[in-house]
Each structure stands twice: as C-alpha cells, then as structure tokens.
mmCIF file of C-alpha atoms in Angstrom:
data_model
loop_
_atom_site.group_PDB
_atom_site.id
_atom_site.type_symbol
_atom_site.label_atom_id
_atom_site.label_comp_id
_atom_site.label_asym_id
_atom_site.label_seq_id
_atom_site.Cartn_x
_atom_site.Cartn_y
_atom_site.Cartn_z
ATOM 1 C CA MET A 60 128.637 70.118 -31.752
ATOM 2 C CA LYS A 61 129.122 72.809 -29.006
ATOM 3 C CA LEU A 62 132.623 73.758 -27.987
ATOM 4 C CA ARG A 63 134.072 76.503 -25.810
ATOM 5 C CA PRO A 64 136.612 79.054 -27.214
ATOM 6 C CA ASP A 65 139.527 77.277 -25.454
ATOM 7 C CA GLN A 66 138.606 74.051 -27.266
ATOM 8 C CA LEU A 67 138.615 75.557 -30.701
ATOM 9 C CA ALA A 68 142.195 75.855 -31.571
ATOM 10 C CA ALA A 69 142.516 71.761 -31.144
ATOM 11 C CA HIS A 70 139.357 71.201 -32.842
ATOM 12 C CA LEU A 71 140.728 73.174 -35.731
ATOM 13 C CA LYS A 72 144.200 71.241 -35.871
ATOM 14 C CA LYS A 73 141.995 67.843 -36.199
ATOM 15 C CA GLU A 74 139.318 68.860 -38.767
ATOM 16 C CA LEU A 75 137.169 71.833 -40.274
ATOM 17 C CA SER A 76 133.536 71.537 -40.204
ATOM 18 C CA ASN A 77 131.683 73.108 -42.939
ATOM 19 C CA CYS A 78 129.606 75.450 -40.854
ATOM 20 C CA TYR A 79 130.558 77.403 -37.702
ATOM 21 C CA LEU A 80 127.949 79.484 -35.475
ATOM 22 C CA VAL A 81 129.845 82.180 -33.234
ATOM 23 C CA PHE A 82 127.664 83.966 -30.729
ATOM 24 C CA GLY A 83 128.161 86.186 -28.103
ATOM 25 C CA ASP A 84 128.245 89.926 -26.835
ATOM 26 C CA GLU A 85 132.089 90.104 -26.219
ATOM 27 C CA PRO A 86 133.462 91.705 -29.099
ATOM 28 C CA LEU A 87 137.252 91.106 -28.806
ATOM 29 C CA LEU A 88 136.695 87.363 -27.944
ATOM 30 C CA GLN A 89 134.218 86.795 -30.683
ATOM 31 C CA MET A 90 136.467 88.352 -33.425
ATOM 32 C CA GLU A 91 139.344 86.377 -31.750
ATOM 33 C CA VAL A 92 137.203 83.290 -32.392
ATOM 34 C CA CYS A 93 136.284 83.981 -35.897
ATOM 35 C CA ASP A 94 139.904 84.995 -36.821
ATOM 36 C CA GLN A 95 140.831 81.258 -35.775
ATOM 37 C CA ILE A 96 138.382 79.700 -37.920
ATOM 38 C CA ARG A 97 139.296 82.051 -40.843
ATOM 39 C CA ALA A 98 142.637 81.471 -40.397
ATOM 40 C CA ALA A 99 142.045 77.657 -40.686
ATOM 41 C CA ALA A 100 139.541 78.150 -43.544
ATOM 42 C CA GLN A 101 142.576 79.728 -45.385
ATOM 43 C CA LYS A 102 145.191 76.917 -44.702
ATOM 44 C CA SER A 103 142.819 74.666 -45.804
ATOM 45 C CA GLY A 104 142.614 76.206 -49.288
ATOM 46 C CA LEU A 105 139.194 78.529 -48.933
ATOM 47 C CA ASP A 106 140.594 81.462 -50.760
ATOM 48 C CA ASP A 107 137.540 83.242 -51.606
ATOM 49 C CA ARG A 108 135.846 84.870 -48.461
ATOM 50 C CA GLN A 109 132.650 86.620 -49.088
ATOM 51 C CA VAL A 110 130.536 88.626 -46.237
ATOM 52 C CA PHE A 111 126.643 88.723 -46.094
ATOM 53 C CA HIS A 112 124.909 91.307 -43.448
ATOM 54 C CA ALA A 113 121.661 89.654 -43.016
ATOM 55 C CA GLU A 114 119.695 92.612 -41.886
ATOM 56 C CA ALA A 115 115.844 93.610 -42.291
ATOM 57 C CA GLY A 116 114.986 92.703 -45.761
ATOM 58 C CA PHE A 117 117.923 90.480 -46.564
ATOM 59 C CA ASP A 118 117.268 87.853 -49.559
ATOM 60 C CA TRP A 119 117.983 84.535 -47.868
ATOM 61 C CA PRO A 120 116.919 82.952 -51.056
ATOM 62 C CA GLY A 121 119.314 84.965 -53.240
ATOM 63 C CA LEU A 122 121.854 83.836 -50.520
ATOM 64 C CA TYR A 123 121.185 79.942 -50.967
ATOM 65 C CA THR A 124 121.378 80.624 -54.781
ATOM 66 C CA GLU A 125 124.848 82.292 -54.552
ATOM 67 C CA ALA A 126 125.897 79.298 -52.112
ATOM 68 C CA SER A 127 124.539 76.734 -54.605
ATOM 69 C CA SER A 128 126.627 78.312 -57.245
ATOM 70 C CA MET A 129 130.180 78.140 -58.495
ATOM 71 C CA SER A 130 132.623 80.640 -57.321
ATOM 72 C CA LEU A 131 134.429 82.404 -60.679
ATOM 73 C CA PHE A 132 137.529 82.687 -58.527
ATOM 74 C CA ALA A 133 138.025 79.998 -56.360
ATOM 75 C CA THR A 134 136.783 76.595 -55.944
ATOM 76 C CA ARG A 135 136.211 76.945 -52.438
ATOM 77 C CA ARG A 136 134.805 79.735 -50.570
ATOM 78 C CA LEU A 137 134.058 80.913 -46.631
ATOM 79 C CA LEU A 138 130.509 82.557 -46.637
ATOM 80 C CA GLU A 139 130.463 84.773 -43.462
ATOM 81 C CA ILE A 140 127.020 85.580 -42.881
ATOM 82 C CA ARG A 141 126.491 88.251 -40.064
ATOM 83 C CA LEU A 142 123.049 88.207 -38.236
ATOM 84 C CA PRO A 143 122.975 91.580 -36.097
ATOM 85 C CA THR A 144 119.743 90.485 -34.573
ATOM 86 C CA GLY A 145 120.208 86.443 -34.045
ATOM 87 C CA LYS A 146 116.773 86.104 -35.648
ATOM 88 C CA PRO A 147 117.185 85.389 -39.490
ATOM 89 C CA THR A 148 113.854 86.669 -41.066
ATOM 90 C CA ASP A 149 112.973 83.657 -42.837
ATOM 91 C CA LYS A 150 112.788 81.645 -39.424
ATOM 92 C CA GLY A 151 116.218 80.254 -40.306
ATOM 93 C CA GLU A 152 115.254 77.775 -43.400
ATOM 94 C CA THR A 153 118.088 79.096 -45.346
ATOM 95 C CA LEU A 154 120.457 78.304 -42.769
ATOM 96 C CA LYS A 155 119.151 74.926 -42.078
ATOM 97 C CA ARG A 156 119.293 74.028 -45.757
ATOM 98 C CA LEU A 157 122.810 75.299 -46.070
ATOM 99 C CA ALA A 158 123.931 73.420 -42.846
ATOM 100 C CA SER A 159 122.404 70.210 -43.969
ATOM 101 C CA ASP A 160 123.702 70.328 -47.487
ATOM 102 C CA GLY A 161 127.223 69.586 -46.487
ATOM 103 C CA ASN A 162 128.934 71.254 -49.324
ATOM 104 C CA PRO A 163 132.305 70.649 -49.218
ATOM 105 C CA ASP A 164 133.235 73.536 -51.259
ATOM 106 C CA ASN A 165 131.595 75.945 -48.810
ATOM 107 C CA LEU A 166 132.472 76.970 -45.247
ATOM 108 C CA PHE A 167 130.069 79.073 -43.247
ATOM 109 C CA LEU A 168 130.342 81.476 -40.400
ATOM 110 C CA ILE A 169 127.472 82.626 -38.879
ATOM 111 C CA ILE A 170 128.286 85.519 -36.351
ATOM 112 C CA CYS A 171 125.370 86.559 -33.936
ATOM 113 C CA PRO A 172 125.206 88.450 -30.777
ATOM 114 C CA ARG A 173 123.998 86.673 -27.741
ATOM 115 C CA LEU A 174 121.148 84.251 -28.166
ATOM 116 C CA ASP A 175 118.558 83.551 -25.453
ATOM 117 C CA ALA A 176 117.580 80.156 -24.474
ATOM 118 C CA LYS A 177 114.387 80.486 -26.776
ATOM 119 C CA THR A 178 116.398 81.173 -29.681
ATOM 120 C CA GLN A 179 118.670 78.218 -28.792
ATOM 121 C CA ASN A 180 115.802 75.851 -28.833
ATOM 122 C CA THR A 181 114.869 76.875 -32.491
ATOM 123 C CA SER A 182 114.925 74.452 -35.139
ATOM 124 C CA TRP A 183 117.723 76.517 -36.988
ATOM 125 C CA PHE A 184 119.957 76.490 -34.305
ATOM 126 C CA LYS A 185 119.717 72.830 -33.405
ATOM 127 C CA THR A 186 120.263 72.275 -37.180
ATOM 128 C CA LEU A 187 123.319 73.862 -37.000
ATOM 129 C CA GLU A 188 124.620 72.234 -33.812
ATOM 130 C CA LYS A 189 123.905 68.803 -35.358
ATOM 131 C CA HIS A 190 125.726 69.328 -38.584
ATOM 132 C CA GLY A 191 128.166 71.943 -37.668
ATOM 133 C CA VAL A 192 130.105 73.615 -34.727
ATOM 134 C CA VAL A 193 128.529 76.407 -32.343
ATOM 135 C CA VAL A 194 130.871 78.493 -30.194
ATOM 136 C CA ALA A 195 129.213 80.449 -27.575
ATOM 137 C CA VAL A 196 131.250 83.360 -26.228
ATOM 138 C CA TRP A 197 130.448 84.759 -22.842
ATOM 139 C CA PRO A 198 131.821 87.988 -21.375
ATOM 140 C CA ILE A 199 134.693 87.260 -18.780
ATOM 141 C CA GLU A 200 133.480 87.639 -15.315
ATOM 142 C CA ARG A 201 134.240 90.424 -13.028
ATOM 143 C CA GLU A 202 136.236 88.343 -10.779
ATOM 144 C CA GLN A 203 138.177 86.703 -13.361
ATOM 145 C CA TYR A 204 139.081 90.000 -15.301
ATOM 146 C CA PRO A 205 142.392 90.767 -13.233
ATOM 147 C CA SER A 206 143.644 86.989 -13.937
ATOM 148 C CA TRP A 207 142.513 87.493 -17.904
ATOM 149 C CA LEU A 208 144.761 90.963 -17.748
ATOM 150 C CA ARG A 209 147.686 89.061 -16.354
ATOM 151 C CA ASN A 210 147.586 86.375 -18.580
ATOM 152 C CA ARG A 211 147.444 88.759 -21.771
ATOM 153 C CA LEU A 212 150.294 90.800 -20.133
ATOM 154 C CA GLN A 213 152.062 87.823 -19.836
ATOM 155 C CA HIS A 214 151.547 86.472 -23.446
ATOM 156 C CA ALA A 215 152.794 90.203 -24.554
ATOM 157 C CA GLY A 216 156.032 89.477 -22.774
ATOM 158 C CA ILE A 217 154.980 91.773 -19.807
ATOM 159 C CA GLN A 218 155.480 90.749 -16.107
ATOM 160 C CA ALA A 219 152.990 92.903 -13.754
ATOM 161 C CA ASP A 220 152.765 93.762 -10.249
ATOM 162 C CA PRO A 221 149.635 92.722 -8.524
ATOM 163 C CA ALA A 222 148.780 96.381 -7.926
ATOM 164 C CA ALA A 223 149.858 97.108 -11.657
ATOM 165 C CA VAL A 224 146.946 94.685 -12.697
ATOM 166 C CA ALA A 225 144.413 95.879 -10.324
ATOM 167 C CA MET A 226 144.979 99.516 -11.336
ATOM 168 C CA LEU A 227 145.013 98.243 -15.064
ATOM 169 C CA ALA A 228 141.643 96.567 -14.754
ATOM 170 C CA GLN A 229 140.123 99.372 -13.137
ATOM 171 C CA HIS A 230 141.323 102.139 -16.024
ATOM 172 C CA THR A 231 140.036 99.431 -18.504
ATOM 173 C CA ASP A 232 136.726 98.824 -16.935
ATOM 174 C CA GLY A 233 136.323 95.414 -18.333
ATOM 175 C CA ASN A 234 136.247 97.059 -21.913
ATOM 176 C CA LEU A 235 138.582 93.643 -23.230
ATOM 177 C CA LEU A 236 139.487 95.555 -26.487
ATOM 178 C CA ALA A 237 140.697 98.582 -24.418
ATOM 179 C CA ALA A 238 142.804 96.509 -22.604
ATOM 180 C CA VAL A 239 144.347 94.799 -25.383
ATOM 181 C CA GLN A 240 144.972 98.313 -26.977
ATOM 182 C CA GLU A 241 146.721 99.465 -23.510
ATOM 183 C CA ILE A 242 148.881 96.193 -23.433
ATOM 184 C CA GLU A 243 149.921 96.662 -27.109
ATOM 185 C CA LYS A 244 150.751 100.237 -26.492
ATOM 186 C CA LEU A 245 152.999 98.934 -23.323
ATOM 187 C CA LYS A 246 154.538 96.304 -25.608
ATOM 188 C CA MET A 247 155.680 99.037 -28.315
ATOM 189 C CA ALA A 248 157.039 101.234 -25.509
ATOM 190 C CA GLY A 249 159.217 98.503 -24.871
ATOM 191 C CA ILE A 250 157.980 97.961 -21.302
ATOM 192 C CA SER A 251 158.846 94.230 -19.867
ATOM 193 C CA HIS A 252 157.700 95.144 -16.163
ATOM 194 C CA LEU A 253 154.867 96.760 -15.151
ATOM 195 C CA THR A 254 154.725 98.639 -11.656
ATOM 196 C CA GLU A 255 151.810 100.096 -9.856
ATOM 197 C CA GLU A 256 153.512 103.729 -10.440
ATOM 198 C CA GLN A 257 153.349 103.107 -14.334
ATOM 199 C CA ALA A 258 150.121 101.835 -14.172
ATOM 200 C CA ASP A 259 148.681 104.899 -12.459
ATOM 201 C CA ASN A 260 150.811 106.954 -14.478
ATOM 202 C CA ILE A 261 149.054 105.482 -17.840
ATOM 203 C CA ALA A 262 145.517 106.017 -16.082
ATOM 204 C CA ALA A 263 146.465 109.828 -15.391
ATOM 205 C CA ASP A 264 147.912 110.030 -18.599
ATOM 206 C CA HIS A 265 144.692 108.931 -20.435
ATOM 207 C CA ALA A 266 142.031 109.814 -17.931
ATOM 208 C CA ARG A 267 141.488 113.587 -19.590
ATOM 209 C CA PHE A 268 141.810 113.344 -23.177
ATOM 210 C CA ASP A 269 140.769 109.467 -24.278
ATOM 211 C CA ALA A 270 137.689 107.529 -25.196
ATOM 212 C CA PHE A 271 137.446 106.461 -21.487
ATOM 213 C CA GLY A 272 137.656 110.231 -20.295
ATOM 214 C CA LEU A 273 134.613 110.924 -22.767
ATOM 215 C CA ALA A 274 132.686 108.070 -21.586
ATOM 216 C CA ASP A 275 133.062 109.265 -18.022
ATOM 217 C CA ALA A 276 131.751 112.809 -18.664
ATOM 218 C CA CYS A 277 129.028 111.426 -20.601
ATOM 219 C CA LEU A 278 128.051 109.480 -17.548
ATOM 220 C CA LEU A 279 128.341 112.359 -15.391
ATOM 221 C CA GLY A 280 126.319 114.276 -17.748
ATOM 222 C CA ASP A 281 129.335 117.071 -17.951
ATOM 223 C CA THR A 282 128.181 118.143 -21.677
ATOM 224 C CA ALA A 283 130.869 120.854 -21.927
ATOM 225 C CA ASP A 284 133.596 118.262 -20.909
ATOM 226 C CA ALA A 285 132.370 115.851 -23.077
ATOM 227 C CA CYS A 286 132.379 118.335 -26.336
ATOM 228 C CA ARG A 287 135.773 119.657 -25.261
ATOM 229 C CA ILE A 288 137.260 115.685 -24.962
ATOM 230 C CA LEU A 289 135.452 114.831 -28.369
ATOM 231 C CA ALA A 290 137.311 117.846 -30.132
ATOM 232 C CA HIS A 291 140.509 116.827 -28.603
ATOM 233 C CA LEU A 292 140.323 113.557 -29.783
ATOM 234 C CA LYS A 293 139.230 114.637 -33.237
ATOM 235 C CA ALA A 294 142.001 117.000 -33.836
ATOM 236 C CA GLU A 295 144.749 114.085 -32.484
ATOM 237 C CA GLY A 296 143.400 112.194 -35.842
ATOM 238 C CA ASN A 297 141.318 109.494 -33.790
ATOM 239 C CA GLU A 298 138.820 107.450 -35.775
ATOM 240 C CA PRO A 299 135.187 107.452 -34.642
ATOM 241 C CA LEU A 300 134.967 103.746 -34.514
ATOM 242 C CA SER A 301 137.793 103.873 -31.973
ATOM 243 C CA ILE A 302 136.032 106.122 -29.662
ATOM 244 C CA LEU A 303 132.303 104.615 -30.323
ATOM 245 C CA GLY A 304 133.208 101.187 -28.532
ATOM 246 C CA ALA A 305 133.901 103.168 -25.157
ATOM 247 C CA LEU A 306 130.629 105.197 -25.457
ATOM 248 C CA THR A 307 128.797 101.545 -26.579
ATOM 249 C CA HIS A 308 129.979 99.839 -23.641
ATOM 250 C CA LYS A 309 128.698 102.271 -21.267
ATOM 251 C CA ILE A 310 125.405 102.067 -22.753
ATOM 252 C CA ARG A 311 125.164 98.484 -22.575
ATOM 253 C CA GLN A 312 126.253 98.392 -18.956
ATOM 254 C CA LEU A 313 123.443 101.028 -18.232
ATOM 255 C CA MET A 314 120.975 98.890 -20.121
ATOM 256 C CA ALA A 315 121.841 96.101 -18.049
ATOM 257 C CA LEU A 316 121.475 98.020 -14.907
ATOM 258 C CA HIS A 317 118.103 99.001 -15.689
ATOM 259 C CA GLY A 318 116.881 95.534 -16.593
ATOM 260 C CA HIS A 319 118.212 93.798 -13.169
ATOM 261 C CA HIS A 320 114.818 92.408 -12.679
ATOM 262 C CA GLY A 321 114.682 91.869 -8.730
ATOM 263 C CA GLN A 322 118.109 92.063 -8.163
ATOM 264 C CA SER A 323 119.568 94.588 -5.719
ATOM 265 C CA LEU A 324 121.769 97.339 -7.172
ATOM 266 C CA SER A 325 124.568 96.221 -5.674
ATOM 267 C CA GLN A 326 124.462 92.677 -7.402
ATOM 268 C CA ALA A 327 123.377 94.059 -10.561
ATOM 269 C CA PHE A 328 126.387 96.588 -10.484
ATOM 270 C CA LYS A 329 128.521 92.951 -10.127
ATOM 271 C CA ASN A 330 127.032 91.355 -13.119
ATOM 272 C CA ALA A 331 127.724 94.629 -15.125
ATOM 273 C CA ARG A 332 131.455 94.321 -14.166
ATOM 274 C CA VAL A 333 131.225 97.935 -12.764
ATOM 275 C CA TRP A 334 133.485 98.573 -9.879
ATOM 276 C CA PRO A 335 132.627 99.884 -6.455
ATOM 277 C CA ARG A 336 134.862 102.957 -6.831
ATOM 278 C CA GLN A 337 133.135 103.644 -10.268
ATOM 279 C CA GLN A 338 129.538 103.246 -9.234
ATOM 280 C CA GLY A 339 128.928 106.976 -8.512
ATOM 281 C CA PRO A 340 129.020 108.114 -12.305
ATOM 282 C CA TYR A 341 126.848 105.376 -13.360
ATOM 283 C CA LYS A 342 124.337 106.008 -10.850
ATOM 284 C CA LYS A 343 124.064 109.508 -12.016
ATOM 285 C CA ALA A 344 123.362 108.286 -15.462
ATOM 286 C CA LEU A 345 121.025 105.889 -14.260
ATOM 287 C CA SER A 346 118.826 108.768 -12.747
ATOM 288 C CA ARG A 347 119.193 110.997 -15.865
ATOM 289 C CA LEU A 348 118.899 108.020 -18.653
ATOM 290 C CA SER A 349 116.038 106.019 -19.002
ATOM 291 C CA PRO A 350 115.622 102.874 -21.180
ATOM 292 C CA ASP A 351 113.857 104.367 -24.028
ATOM 293 C CA ASP A 352 116.882 107.117 -23.917
ATOM 294 C CA LEU A 353 119.467 104.198 -24.075
ATOM 295 C CA HIS A 354 117.648 102.472 -26.987
ATOM 296 C CA LYS A 355 117.832 105.765 -28.976
ATOM 297 C CA ALA A 356 121.503 106.118 -27.969
ATOM 298 C CA LEU A 357 121.957 102.901 -29.312
ATOM 299 C CA GLN A 358 120.368 103.884 -32.381
ATOM 300 C CA ILE A 359 122.683 106.929 -32.567
ATOM 301 C CA ALA A 360 125.589 104.776 -32.214
ATOM 302 C CA GLU A 361 124.591 102.226 -34.972
ATOM 303 C CA SER A 362 124.507 105.606 -37.510
ATOM 304 C CA VAL A 363 127.898 106.671 -36.351
ATOM 305 C CA ASP A 364 128.961 102.968 -37.334
ATOM 306 C CA ILE A 365 127.130 102.945 -40.697
ATOM 307 C CA ALA A 366 128.653 106.503 -41.340
ATOM 308 C CA SER A 367 131.968 105.354 -40.220
ATOM 309 C CA LYS A 368 132.138 102.866 -42.995
ATOM 310 C CA GLY A 369 130.940 104.983 -45.563
ATOM 311 C CA GLY A 370 127.573 105.147 -45.368
ATOM 312 C CA GLU A 371 125.151 107.635 -44.903
ATOM 313 C CA GLY A 372 125.685 111.040 -42.455
ATOM 314 C CA ASP A 373 128.637 112.506 -40.696
ATOM 315 C CA ALA A 374 130.143 110.330 -38.521
ATOM 316 C CA TRP A 375 131.729 113.228 -36.256
ATOM 317 C CA LEU A 376 128.642 115.005 -36.008
ATOM 318 C CA LEU A 377 126.427 111.807 -35.198
ATOM 319 C CA LEU A 378 129.259 111.530 -32.456
ATOM 320 C CA SER A 379 128.878 114.807 -30.955
ATOM 321 C CA GLN A 380 125.098 114.322 -31.039
ATOM 322 C CA LEU A 381 125.269 110.628 -29.152
ATOM 323 C CA SER A 382 127.647 112.343 -26.545
ATOM 324 C CA ILE A 383 125.471 115.174 -25.969
ATOM 325 C CA MET A 384 122.364 113.173 -25.841
ATOM 326 C CA LEU A 385 123.778 110.879 -23.032
ATOM 327 C CA CYS A 386 124.840 114.158 -21.143
ATOM 328 C CA ASP A 387 121.359 115.374 -21.620
ATOM 329 C CA PRO A 388 118.513 113.077 -22.719
ATOM 330 C CA ALA A 389 116.177 116.309 -23.659
ATOM 331 C CA PHE A 390 118.800 117.054 -26.227
ATOM 332 C CA SER A 391 117.095 117.358 -29.942
ATOM 333 C CA LEU A 392 118.626 115.788 -32.927
ATOM 334 C CA GLY A 393 116.172 118.311 -34.983
#
C-alpha cells in the first residue's frame, strides 16, 4: 500500500501494518512521518525499539536471525532499519522475507533516502509495498513553501503578515528544519503576531553569526568570514550537528544545480528552490566547486556526523575543514 504523509495519521488510527518503508530526501518531513509510526507502535504495545544501520558490510542474515528470535525484555518489538544508500547489499532478500513472514510480534520501519524509479521496480520494494505500507516524502515545492510556513506558524499559534512570511521564507532558504527552529524561537519569545519588521530583524540578527551565515560565506568563498563565524558558533556552545545541516543543505542544492541535465539554469534554480535574490552566491560557488568537489564535501560532512555521534575524529576540526574546502576546493586535508 502506498500512502502520502498526510494520509498516514488516519491509517494509523485504524490499523498498524507490520512493515513501513519511509523514503525521501526531506529530513524534517521524514522524521515527522517516522515519529508518527513510532508513537503508534508504542501505543500498540511495541515497547522494545532496536535500530540497525544497514551500511556497507551489514550482516543481513544476522538481522533476520535477530528478528526471528524472541526479545528478552518485550514480547513485541519495533525494529528500525536505516538504509543510507537505499540499496540493500543482499539485493533486498532479507527485507522480502521479513515483510512476507508477517510476524505479529515485530514491526519493521525501514528508512531510506529518495529512491529512484529503478529501485521502486525492484522485487524487494514491490514486496514491501504489497505486504506493508510505503510512504514517499517529497520536498515542499518552492511555490508551496510560503504556504507551508504560514500553516506551521498558525499551528504554533502565530499569525503572520504576508510580507513577514515572505521574509521568513527567504531567510530560511527552503530549509524546513531551520524554519521549524525559527518558529519555535518565536513561540518561546511569546510572539503571537509576526510583522514584516520583526521578520526582517530576525533575519538581520541571525545573518552574521549563525549556521546560515556560515553557509552563505562558504557559497561566496569567503574563507576568513567562514572561519570567524564558525569560531563564534563554537564559542556560543552550538553543537556541530546543528551547524552541519545548513552546509549539507547548500551542498545538495549545488549538486542538483550541477546536474540539471539540459534544463536552463533558471529552471534548475527554481527546482532547487533557490530564490532569485539568492542566486548570485550560488553562481559563484558553481564556478568554483565541481561535482567531484561536492562529493568530497559530502564525505567530509559524513565524517562530521560520525564524529559528532561519538565516532572517530574531531567534529569541530572536520567542520572547519569542510567550511574551508567549500570556500577553496584546492584546500588539502593533509
């Protein structure tokens, strides 16, 4: 069964499938969909949650054995499988078996990035679609973004002037997670009506020393400014992961712009949700950073993510290397 995100809540009230596949490249919306499923699972008595990261070398037979065994601490379990490549290394045979077994003691939540049409035609995807629920999470289109922002503001109890919504949309640059964070700040500040002047002040206050300011400096290739902003963010006690999101958002936009495949650049900007007033810095970055450079940048970003979660490396040092590399791709990590 295929469902849109806005259909999920009604489905979960009626029934709980034994298998959910959630895929897409909009982190906030994907997180919210998964949170709905987790909450419904917990409400239904699935008290034990286990998370598996199905990366290169993942033990798929071991996962099947684990899923087939009884939990020592709970009779029913939520088994969350995160598949960062969207391509299981065993060609999906284990996922097919898990979905078709229909074990009522297990609920499987499989989380993937955007899956292309070829992957959606594979036997493992079709099996999950047949025996479970598939939810595709698509990005908010540029034209829909102000409306999405307005609805979010209203849900938070904040009325906003149209010009204020437009200003906030420009400031958050299509980054949904950043928009939600800004709205939460407004709510905590007790603002119930957002004016254009207030939105302009918010943008001005954050433009210099925040993750967006860092990302903008990297687009412009201003190494000194990027290093200054990063040092300020570190001194303020920010977490590396909260900064990384703004950089990876820009990197992915640049990758999309490089791969516009015959489209005009103006159409590519539109598809990437880059507003006309913001296109200058992107053009500078595109002339400086090749697709290979951007792939290398994503690899460094992945290292920042791993280090931030207790893995190998110094997250702040890696974040500094990433920022400098985006400003100057000739920068050597050695």
